[in-house]
mmCIF file of N, CA, C and O in Angstrom:
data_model
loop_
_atom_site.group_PDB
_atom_site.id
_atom_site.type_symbol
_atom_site.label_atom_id
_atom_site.label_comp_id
_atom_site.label_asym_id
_atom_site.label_seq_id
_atom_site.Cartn_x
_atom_site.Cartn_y
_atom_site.Cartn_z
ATOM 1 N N UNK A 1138 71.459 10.568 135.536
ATOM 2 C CA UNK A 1138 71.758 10.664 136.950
ATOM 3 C C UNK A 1138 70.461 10.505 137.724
ATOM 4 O O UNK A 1138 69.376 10.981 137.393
ATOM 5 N N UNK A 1139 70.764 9.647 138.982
ATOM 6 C CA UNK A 1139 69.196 9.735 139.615
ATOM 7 C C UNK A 1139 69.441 9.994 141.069
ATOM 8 O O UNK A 1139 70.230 9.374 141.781
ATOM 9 N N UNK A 1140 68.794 10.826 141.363
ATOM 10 C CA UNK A 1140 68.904 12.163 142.278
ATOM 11 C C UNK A 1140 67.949 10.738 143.444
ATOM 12 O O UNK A 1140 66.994 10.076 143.039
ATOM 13 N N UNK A 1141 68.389 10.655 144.433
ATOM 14 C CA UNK A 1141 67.878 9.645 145.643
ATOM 15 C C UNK A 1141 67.539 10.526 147.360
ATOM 16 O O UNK A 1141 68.420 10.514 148.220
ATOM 17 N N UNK A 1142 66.191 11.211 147.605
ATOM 18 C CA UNK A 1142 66.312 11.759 148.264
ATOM 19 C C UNK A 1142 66.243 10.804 150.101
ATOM 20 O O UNK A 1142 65.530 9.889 150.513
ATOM 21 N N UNK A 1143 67.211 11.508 150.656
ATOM 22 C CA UNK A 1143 67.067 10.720 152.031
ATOM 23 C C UNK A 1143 66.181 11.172 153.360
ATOM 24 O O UNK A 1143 65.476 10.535 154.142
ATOM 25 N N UNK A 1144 66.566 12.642 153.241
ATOM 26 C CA UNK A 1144 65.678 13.414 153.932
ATOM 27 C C UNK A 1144 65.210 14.884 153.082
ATOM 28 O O UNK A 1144 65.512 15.152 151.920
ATOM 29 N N UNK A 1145 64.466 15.654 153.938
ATOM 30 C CA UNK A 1145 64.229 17.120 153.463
ATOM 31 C C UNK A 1145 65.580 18.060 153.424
ATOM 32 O O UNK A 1145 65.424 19.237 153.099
ATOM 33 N N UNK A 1146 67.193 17.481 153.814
ATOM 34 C CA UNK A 1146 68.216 17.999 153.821
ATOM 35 C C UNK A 1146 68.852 17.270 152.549
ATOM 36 O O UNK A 1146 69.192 17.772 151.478
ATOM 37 N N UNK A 1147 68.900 16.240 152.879
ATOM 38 C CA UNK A 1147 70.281 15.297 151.826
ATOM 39 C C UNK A 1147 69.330 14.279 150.998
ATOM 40 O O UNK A 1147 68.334 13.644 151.344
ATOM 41 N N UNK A 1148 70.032 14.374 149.757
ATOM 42 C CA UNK A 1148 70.001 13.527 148.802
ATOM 43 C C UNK A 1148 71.452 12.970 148.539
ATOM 44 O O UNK A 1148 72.484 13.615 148.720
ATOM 45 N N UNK A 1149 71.360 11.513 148.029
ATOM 46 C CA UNK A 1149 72.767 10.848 147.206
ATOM 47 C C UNK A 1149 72.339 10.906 145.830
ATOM 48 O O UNK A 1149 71.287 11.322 145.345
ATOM 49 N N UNK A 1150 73.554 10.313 145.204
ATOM 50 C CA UNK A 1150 73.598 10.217 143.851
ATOM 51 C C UNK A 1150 74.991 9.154 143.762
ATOM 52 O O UNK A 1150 75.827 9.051 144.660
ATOM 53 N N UNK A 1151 75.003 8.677 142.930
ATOM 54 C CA UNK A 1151 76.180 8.293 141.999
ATOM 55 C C UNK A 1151 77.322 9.348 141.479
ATOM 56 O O UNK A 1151 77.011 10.535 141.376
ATOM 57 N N UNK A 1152 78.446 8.974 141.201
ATOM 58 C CA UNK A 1152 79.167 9.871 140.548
ATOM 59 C C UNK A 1152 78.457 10.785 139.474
ATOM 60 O O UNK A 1152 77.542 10.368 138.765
ATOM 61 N N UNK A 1153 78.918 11.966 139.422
ATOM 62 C CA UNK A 1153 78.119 13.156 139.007
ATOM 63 C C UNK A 1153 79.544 13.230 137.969
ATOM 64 O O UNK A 1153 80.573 12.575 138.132
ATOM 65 N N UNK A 1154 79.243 14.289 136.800
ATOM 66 C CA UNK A 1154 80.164 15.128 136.281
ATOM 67 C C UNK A 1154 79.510 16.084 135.687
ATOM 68 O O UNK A 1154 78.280 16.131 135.699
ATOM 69 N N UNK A 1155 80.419 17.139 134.976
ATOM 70 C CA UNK A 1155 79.704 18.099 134.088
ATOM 71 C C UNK A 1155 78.794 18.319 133.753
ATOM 72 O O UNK A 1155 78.468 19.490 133.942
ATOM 73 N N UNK A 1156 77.898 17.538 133.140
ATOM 74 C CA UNK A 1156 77.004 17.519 132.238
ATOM 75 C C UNK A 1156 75.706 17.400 133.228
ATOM 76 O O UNK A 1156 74.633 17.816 132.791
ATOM 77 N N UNK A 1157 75.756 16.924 134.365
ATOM 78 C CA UNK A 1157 74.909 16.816 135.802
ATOM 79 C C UNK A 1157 74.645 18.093 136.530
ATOM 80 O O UNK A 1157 73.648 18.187 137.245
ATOM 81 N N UNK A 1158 75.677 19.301 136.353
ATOM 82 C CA UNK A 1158 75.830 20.244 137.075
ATOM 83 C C UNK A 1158 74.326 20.853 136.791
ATOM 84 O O UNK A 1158 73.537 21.159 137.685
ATOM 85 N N UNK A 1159 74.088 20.965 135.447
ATOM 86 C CA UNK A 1159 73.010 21.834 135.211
ATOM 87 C C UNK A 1159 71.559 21.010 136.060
ATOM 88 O O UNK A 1159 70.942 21.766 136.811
ATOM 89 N N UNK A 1160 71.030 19.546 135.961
ATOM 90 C CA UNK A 1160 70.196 19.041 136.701
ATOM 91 C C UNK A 1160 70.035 19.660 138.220
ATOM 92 O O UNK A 1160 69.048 20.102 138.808
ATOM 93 N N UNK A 1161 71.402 19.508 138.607
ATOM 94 C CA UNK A 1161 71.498 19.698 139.995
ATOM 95 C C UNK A 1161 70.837 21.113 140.503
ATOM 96 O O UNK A 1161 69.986 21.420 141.337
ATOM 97 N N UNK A 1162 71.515 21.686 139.739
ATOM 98 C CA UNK A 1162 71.788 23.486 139.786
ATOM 99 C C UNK A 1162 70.137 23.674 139.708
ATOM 100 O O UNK A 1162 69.663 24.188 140.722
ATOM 101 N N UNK A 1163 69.094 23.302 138.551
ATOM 102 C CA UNK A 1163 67.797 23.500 138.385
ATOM 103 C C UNK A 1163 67.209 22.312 139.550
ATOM 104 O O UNK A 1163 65.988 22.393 139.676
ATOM 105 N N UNK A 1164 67.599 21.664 140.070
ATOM 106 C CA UNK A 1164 66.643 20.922 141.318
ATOM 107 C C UNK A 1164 66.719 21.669 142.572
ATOM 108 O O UNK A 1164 65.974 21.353 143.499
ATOM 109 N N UNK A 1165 67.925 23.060 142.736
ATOM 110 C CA UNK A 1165 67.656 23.610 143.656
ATOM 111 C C UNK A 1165 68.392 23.462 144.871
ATOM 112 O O UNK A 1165 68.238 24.133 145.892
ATOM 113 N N UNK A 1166 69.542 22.144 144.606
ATOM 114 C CA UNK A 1166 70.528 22.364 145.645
ATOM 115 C C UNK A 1166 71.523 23.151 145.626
ATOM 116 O O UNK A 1166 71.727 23.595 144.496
ATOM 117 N N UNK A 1167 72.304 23.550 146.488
ATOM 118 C CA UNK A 1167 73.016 24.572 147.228
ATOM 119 C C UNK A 1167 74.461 23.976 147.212
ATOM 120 O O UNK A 1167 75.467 24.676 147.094
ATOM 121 N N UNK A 1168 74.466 22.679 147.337
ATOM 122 C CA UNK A 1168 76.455 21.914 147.880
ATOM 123 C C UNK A 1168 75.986 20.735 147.573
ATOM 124 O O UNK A 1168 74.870 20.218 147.528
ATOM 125 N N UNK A 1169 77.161 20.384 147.352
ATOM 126 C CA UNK A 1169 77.670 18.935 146.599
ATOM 127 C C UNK A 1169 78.599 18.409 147.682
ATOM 128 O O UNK A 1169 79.595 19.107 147.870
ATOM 129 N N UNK A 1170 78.502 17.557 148.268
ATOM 130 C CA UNK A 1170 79.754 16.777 149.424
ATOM 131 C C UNK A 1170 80.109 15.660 148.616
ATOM 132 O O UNK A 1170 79.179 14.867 148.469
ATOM 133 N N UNK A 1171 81.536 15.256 147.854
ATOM 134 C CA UNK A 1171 82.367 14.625 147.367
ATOM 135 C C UNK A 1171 82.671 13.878 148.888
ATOM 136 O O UNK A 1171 83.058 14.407 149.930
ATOM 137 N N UNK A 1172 82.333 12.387 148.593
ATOM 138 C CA UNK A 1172 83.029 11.462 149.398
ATOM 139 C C UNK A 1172 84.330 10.827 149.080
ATOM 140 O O UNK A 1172 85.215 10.753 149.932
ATOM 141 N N UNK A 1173 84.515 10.221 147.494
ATOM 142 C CA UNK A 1173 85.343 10.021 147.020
ATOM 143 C C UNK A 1173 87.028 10.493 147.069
ATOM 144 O O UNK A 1173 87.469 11.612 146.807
ATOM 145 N N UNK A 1174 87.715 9.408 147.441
ATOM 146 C CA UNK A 1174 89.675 10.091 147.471
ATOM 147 C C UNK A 1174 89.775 10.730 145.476
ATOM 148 O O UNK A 1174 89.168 10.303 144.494
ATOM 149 N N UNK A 1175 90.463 11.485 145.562
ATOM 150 C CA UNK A 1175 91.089 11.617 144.089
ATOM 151 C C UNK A 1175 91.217 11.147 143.216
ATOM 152 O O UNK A 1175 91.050 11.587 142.078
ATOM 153 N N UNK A 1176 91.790 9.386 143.808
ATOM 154 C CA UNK A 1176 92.774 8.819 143.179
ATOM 155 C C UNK A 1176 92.100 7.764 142.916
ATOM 156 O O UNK A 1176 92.596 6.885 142.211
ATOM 157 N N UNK A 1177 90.827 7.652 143.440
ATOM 158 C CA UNK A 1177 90.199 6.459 143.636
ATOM 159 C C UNK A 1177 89.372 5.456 142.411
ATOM 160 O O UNK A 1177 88.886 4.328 142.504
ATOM 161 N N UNK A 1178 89.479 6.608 141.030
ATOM 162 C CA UNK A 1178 89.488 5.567 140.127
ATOM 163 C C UNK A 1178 89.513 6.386 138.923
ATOM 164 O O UNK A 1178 88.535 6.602 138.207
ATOM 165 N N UNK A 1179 91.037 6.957 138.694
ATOM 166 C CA UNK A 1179 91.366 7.821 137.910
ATOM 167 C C UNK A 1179 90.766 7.912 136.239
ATOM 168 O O UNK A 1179 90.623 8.916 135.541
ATOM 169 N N UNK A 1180 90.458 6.316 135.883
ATOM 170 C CA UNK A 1180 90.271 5.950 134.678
ATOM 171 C C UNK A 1180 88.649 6.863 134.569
ATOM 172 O O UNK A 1180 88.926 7.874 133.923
ATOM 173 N N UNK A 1181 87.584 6.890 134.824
ATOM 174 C CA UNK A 1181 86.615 7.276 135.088
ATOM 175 C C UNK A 1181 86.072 8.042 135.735
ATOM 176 O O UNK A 1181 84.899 8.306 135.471
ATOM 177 N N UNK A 1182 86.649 8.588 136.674
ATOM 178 C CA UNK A 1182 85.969 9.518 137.795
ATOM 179 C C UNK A 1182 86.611 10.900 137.256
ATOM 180 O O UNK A 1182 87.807 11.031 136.992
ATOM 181 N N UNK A 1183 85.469 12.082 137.112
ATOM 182 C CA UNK A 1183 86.209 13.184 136.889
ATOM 183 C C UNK A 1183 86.668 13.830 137.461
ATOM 184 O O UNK A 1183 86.432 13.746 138.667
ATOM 185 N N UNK A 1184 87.608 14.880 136.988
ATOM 186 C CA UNK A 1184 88.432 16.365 137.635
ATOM 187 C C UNK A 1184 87.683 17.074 138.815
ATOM 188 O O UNK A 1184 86.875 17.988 138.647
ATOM 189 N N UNK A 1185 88.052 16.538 140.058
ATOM 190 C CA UNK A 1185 87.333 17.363 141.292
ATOM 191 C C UNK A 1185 87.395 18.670 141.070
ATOM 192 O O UNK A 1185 86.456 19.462 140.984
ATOM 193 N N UNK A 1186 88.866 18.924 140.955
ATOM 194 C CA UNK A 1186 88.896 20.191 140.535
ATOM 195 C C UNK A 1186 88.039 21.312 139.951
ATOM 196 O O UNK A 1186 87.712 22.383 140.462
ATOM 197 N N UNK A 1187 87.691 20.674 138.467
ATOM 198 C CA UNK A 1187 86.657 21.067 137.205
ATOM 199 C C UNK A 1187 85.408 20.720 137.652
ATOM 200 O O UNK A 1187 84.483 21.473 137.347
ATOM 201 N N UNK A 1188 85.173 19.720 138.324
ATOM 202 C CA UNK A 1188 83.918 19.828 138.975
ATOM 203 C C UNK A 1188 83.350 21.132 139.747
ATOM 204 O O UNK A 1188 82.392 21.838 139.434
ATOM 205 N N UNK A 1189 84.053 21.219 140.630
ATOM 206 C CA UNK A 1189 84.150 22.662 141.443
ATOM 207 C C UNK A 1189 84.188 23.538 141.259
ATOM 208 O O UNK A 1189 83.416 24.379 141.719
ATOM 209 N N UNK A 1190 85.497 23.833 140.175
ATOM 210 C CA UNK A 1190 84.897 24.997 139.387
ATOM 211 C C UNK A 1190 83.923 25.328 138.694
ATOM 212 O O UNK A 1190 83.745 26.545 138.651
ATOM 213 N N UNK A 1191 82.804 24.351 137.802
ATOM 214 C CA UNK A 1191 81.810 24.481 137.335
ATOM 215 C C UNK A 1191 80.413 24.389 137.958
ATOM 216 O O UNK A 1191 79.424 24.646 137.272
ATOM 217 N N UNK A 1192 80.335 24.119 138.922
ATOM 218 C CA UNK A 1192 79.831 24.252 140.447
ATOM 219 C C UNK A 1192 80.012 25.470 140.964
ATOM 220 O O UNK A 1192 79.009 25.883 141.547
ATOM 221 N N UNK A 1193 80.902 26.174 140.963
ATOM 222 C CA UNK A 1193 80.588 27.731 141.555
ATOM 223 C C UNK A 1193 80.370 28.197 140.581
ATOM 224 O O UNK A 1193 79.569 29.121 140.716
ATOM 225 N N UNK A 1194 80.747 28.008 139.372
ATOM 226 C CA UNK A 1194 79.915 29.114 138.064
ATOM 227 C C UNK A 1194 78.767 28.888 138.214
ATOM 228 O O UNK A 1194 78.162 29.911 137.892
ATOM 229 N N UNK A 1195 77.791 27.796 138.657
ATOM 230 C CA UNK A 1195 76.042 28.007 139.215
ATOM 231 C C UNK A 1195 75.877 28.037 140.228
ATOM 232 O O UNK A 1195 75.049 27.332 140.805
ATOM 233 N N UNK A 1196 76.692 28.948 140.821
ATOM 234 C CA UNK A 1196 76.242 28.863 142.715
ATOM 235 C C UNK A 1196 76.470 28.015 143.461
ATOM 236 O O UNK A 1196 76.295 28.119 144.675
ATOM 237 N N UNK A 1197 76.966 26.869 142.801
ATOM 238 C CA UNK A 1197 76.859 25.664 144.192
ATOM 239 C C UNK A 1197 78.400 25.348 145.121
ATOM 240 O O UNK A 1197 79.523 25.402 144.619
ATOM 241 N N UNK A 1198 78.231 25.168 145.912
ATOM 242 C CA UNK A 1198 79.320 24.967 146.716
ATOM 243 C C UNK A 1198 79.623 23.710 146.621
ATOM 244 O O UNK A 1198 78.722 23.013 146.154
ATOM 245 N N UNK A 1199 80.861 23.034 146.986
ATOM 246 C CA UNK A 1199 80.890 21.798 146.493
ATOM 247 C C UNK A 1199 82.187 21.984 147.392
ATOM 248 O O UNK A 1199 82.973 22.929 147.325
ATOM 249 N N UNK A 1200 82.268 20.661 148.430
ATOM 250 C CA UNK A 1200 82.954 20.374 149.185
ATOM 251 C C UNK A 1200 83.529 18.887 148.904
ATOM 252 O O UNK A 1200 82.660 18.139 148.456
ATOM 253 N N UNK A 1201 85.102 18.159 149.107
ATOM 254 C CA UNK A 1201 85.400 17.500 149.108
ATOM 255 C C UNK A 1201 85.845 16.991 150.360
ATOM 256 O O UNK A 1201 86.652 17.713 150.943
ATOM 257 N N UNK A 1202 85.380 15.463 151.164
ATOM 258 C CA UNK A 1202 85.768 14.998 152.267
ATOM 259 C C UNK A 1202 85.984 13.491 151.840
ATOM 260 O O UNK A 1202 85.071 12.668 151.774
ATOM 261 N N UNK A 1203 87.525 13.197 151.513
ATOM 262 C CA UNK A 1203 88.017 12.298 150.944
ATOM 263 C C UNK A 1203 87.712 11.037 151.845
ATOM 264 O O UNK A 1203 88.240 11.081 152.956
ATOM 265 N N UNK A 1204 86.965 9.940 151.563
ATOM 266 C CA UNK A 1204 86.521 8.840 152.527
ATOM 267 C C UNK A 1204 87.147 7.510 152.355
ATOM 268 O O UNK A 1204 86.611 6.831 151.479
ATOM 269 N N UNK A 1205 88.000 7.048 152.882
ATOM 270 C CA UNK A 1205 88.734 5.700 152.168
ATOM 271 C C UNK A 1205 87.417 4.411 153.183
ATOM 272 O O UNK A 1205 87.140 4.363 154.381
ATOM 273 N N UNK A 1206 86.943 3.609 152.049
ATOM 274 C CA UNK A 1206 86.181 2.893 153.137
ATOM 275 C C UNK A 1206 86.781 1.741 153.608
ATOM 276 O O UNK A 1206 87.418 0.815 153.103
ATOM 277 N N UNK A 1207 86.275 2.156 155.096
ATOM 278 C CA UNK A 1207 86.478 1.040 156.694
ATOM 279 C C UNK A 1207 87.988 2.381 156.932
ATOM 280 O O UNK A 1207 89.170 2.035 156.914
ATOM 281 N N UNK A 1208 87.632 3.487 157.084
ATOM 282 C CA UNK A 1208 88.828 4.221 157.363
ATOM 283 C C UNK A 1208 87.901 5.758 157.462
ATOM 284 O O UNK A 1208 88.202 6.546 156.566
ATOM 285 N N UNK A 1209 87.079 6.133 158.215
ATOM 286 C CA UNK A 1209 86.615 7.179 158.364
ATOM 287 C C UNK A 1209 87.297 7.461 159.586
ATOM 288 O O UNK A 1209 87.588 6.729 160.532
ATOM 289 N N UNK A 1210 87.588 9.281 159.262
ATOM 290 C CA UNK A 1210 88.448 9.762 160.716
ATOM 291 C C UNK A 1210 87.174 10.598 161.157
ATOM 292 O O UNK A 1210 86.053 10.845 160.714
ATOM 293 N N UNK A 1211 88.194 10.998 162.624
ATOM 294 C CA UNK A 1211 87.170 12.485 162.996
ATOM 295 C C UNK A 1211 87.337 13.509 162.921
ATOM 296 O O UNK A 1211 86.708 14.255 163.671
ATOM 297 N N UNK A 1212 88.238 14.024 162.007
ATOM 298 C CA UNK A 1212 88.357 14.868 161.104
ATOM 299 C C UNK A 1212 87.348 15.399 159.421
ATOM 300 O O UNK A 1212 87.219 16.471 158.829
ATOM 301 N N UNK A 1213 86.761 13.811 159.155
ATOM 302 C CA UNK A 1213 85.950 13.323 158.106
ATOM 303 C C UNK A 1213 84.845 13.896 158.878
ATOM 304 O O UNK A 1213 84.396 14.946 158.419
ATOM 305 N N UNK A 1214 84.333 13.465 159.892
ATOM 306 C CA UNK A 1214 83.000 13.401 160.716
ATOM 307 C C UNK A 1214 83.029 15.536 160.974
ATOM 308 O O UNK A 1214 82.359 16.482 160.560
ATOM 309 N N UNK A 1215 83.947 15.384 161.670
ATOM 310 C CA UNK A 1215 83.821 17.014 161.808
ATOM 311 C C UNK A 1215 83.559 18.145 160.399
ATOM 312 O O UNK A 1215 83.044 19.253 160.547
ATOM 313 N N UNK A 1216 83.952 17.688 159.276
ATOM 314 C CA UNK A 1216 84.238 18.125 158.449
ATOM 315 C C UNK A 1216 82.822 18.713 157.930
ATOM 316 O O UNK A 1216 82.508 19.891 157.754
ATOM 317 N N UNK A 1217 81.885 17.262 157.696
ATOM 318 C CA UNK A 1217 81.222 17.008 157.356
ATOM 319 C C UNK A 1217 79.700 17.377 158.146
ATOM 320 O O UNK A 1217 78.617 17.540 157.585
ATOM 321 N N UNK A 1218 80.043 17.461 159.862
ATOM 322 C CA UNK A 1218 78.994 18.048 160.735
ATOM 323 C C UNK A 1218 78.663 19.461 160.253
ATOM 324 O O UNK A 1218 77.495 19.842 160.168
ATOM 325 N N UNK A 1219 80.149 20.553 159.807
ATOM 326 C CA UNK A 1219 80.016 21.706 159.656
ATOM 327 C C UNK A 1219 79.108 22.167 158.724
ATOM 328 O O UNK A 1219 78.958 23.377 158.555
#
């Protein structure tokens, strides 16, 4: 996984799973913002769910704001200001 910092707040990444949690968890972030819909590529993308849950077993918060692209609401935007 390669951790891409943007500012002194946010970094991206690529799809994350399990095995990432622990990197994350020891680099010291706090929340995870899931852009990704659910459904969006079932074959490969893991259990948001299980993500999340293994994400609060190390503290991290982990928010999902489902983004279909060329289809951002302001509901997405608000979500995401908070």
């Amino acid at each position: 996984m390669q951790i891409n910092k943007i500012n002194d707040n946010y970094s991206s990444t690529g799809q994350i799973d399990n095995e990432d949690l622990n990197q994350i968890h020891e680099s010291g972030f706090k929340t995870i913002m899931c852009f990704r819909p659910t459904s969006e590529d079932k074959e490969n993308q893991p259990d948001q769910s299980l993500l999340k849950m293994e994400a609060h077993k190390k503290g991290i918060k982990f928010i999902s704001i489902p983004i279909t692209p060329g289809n951002i609401t302001e509901e997405n935007i608000q979500t995401f200001a908070q």
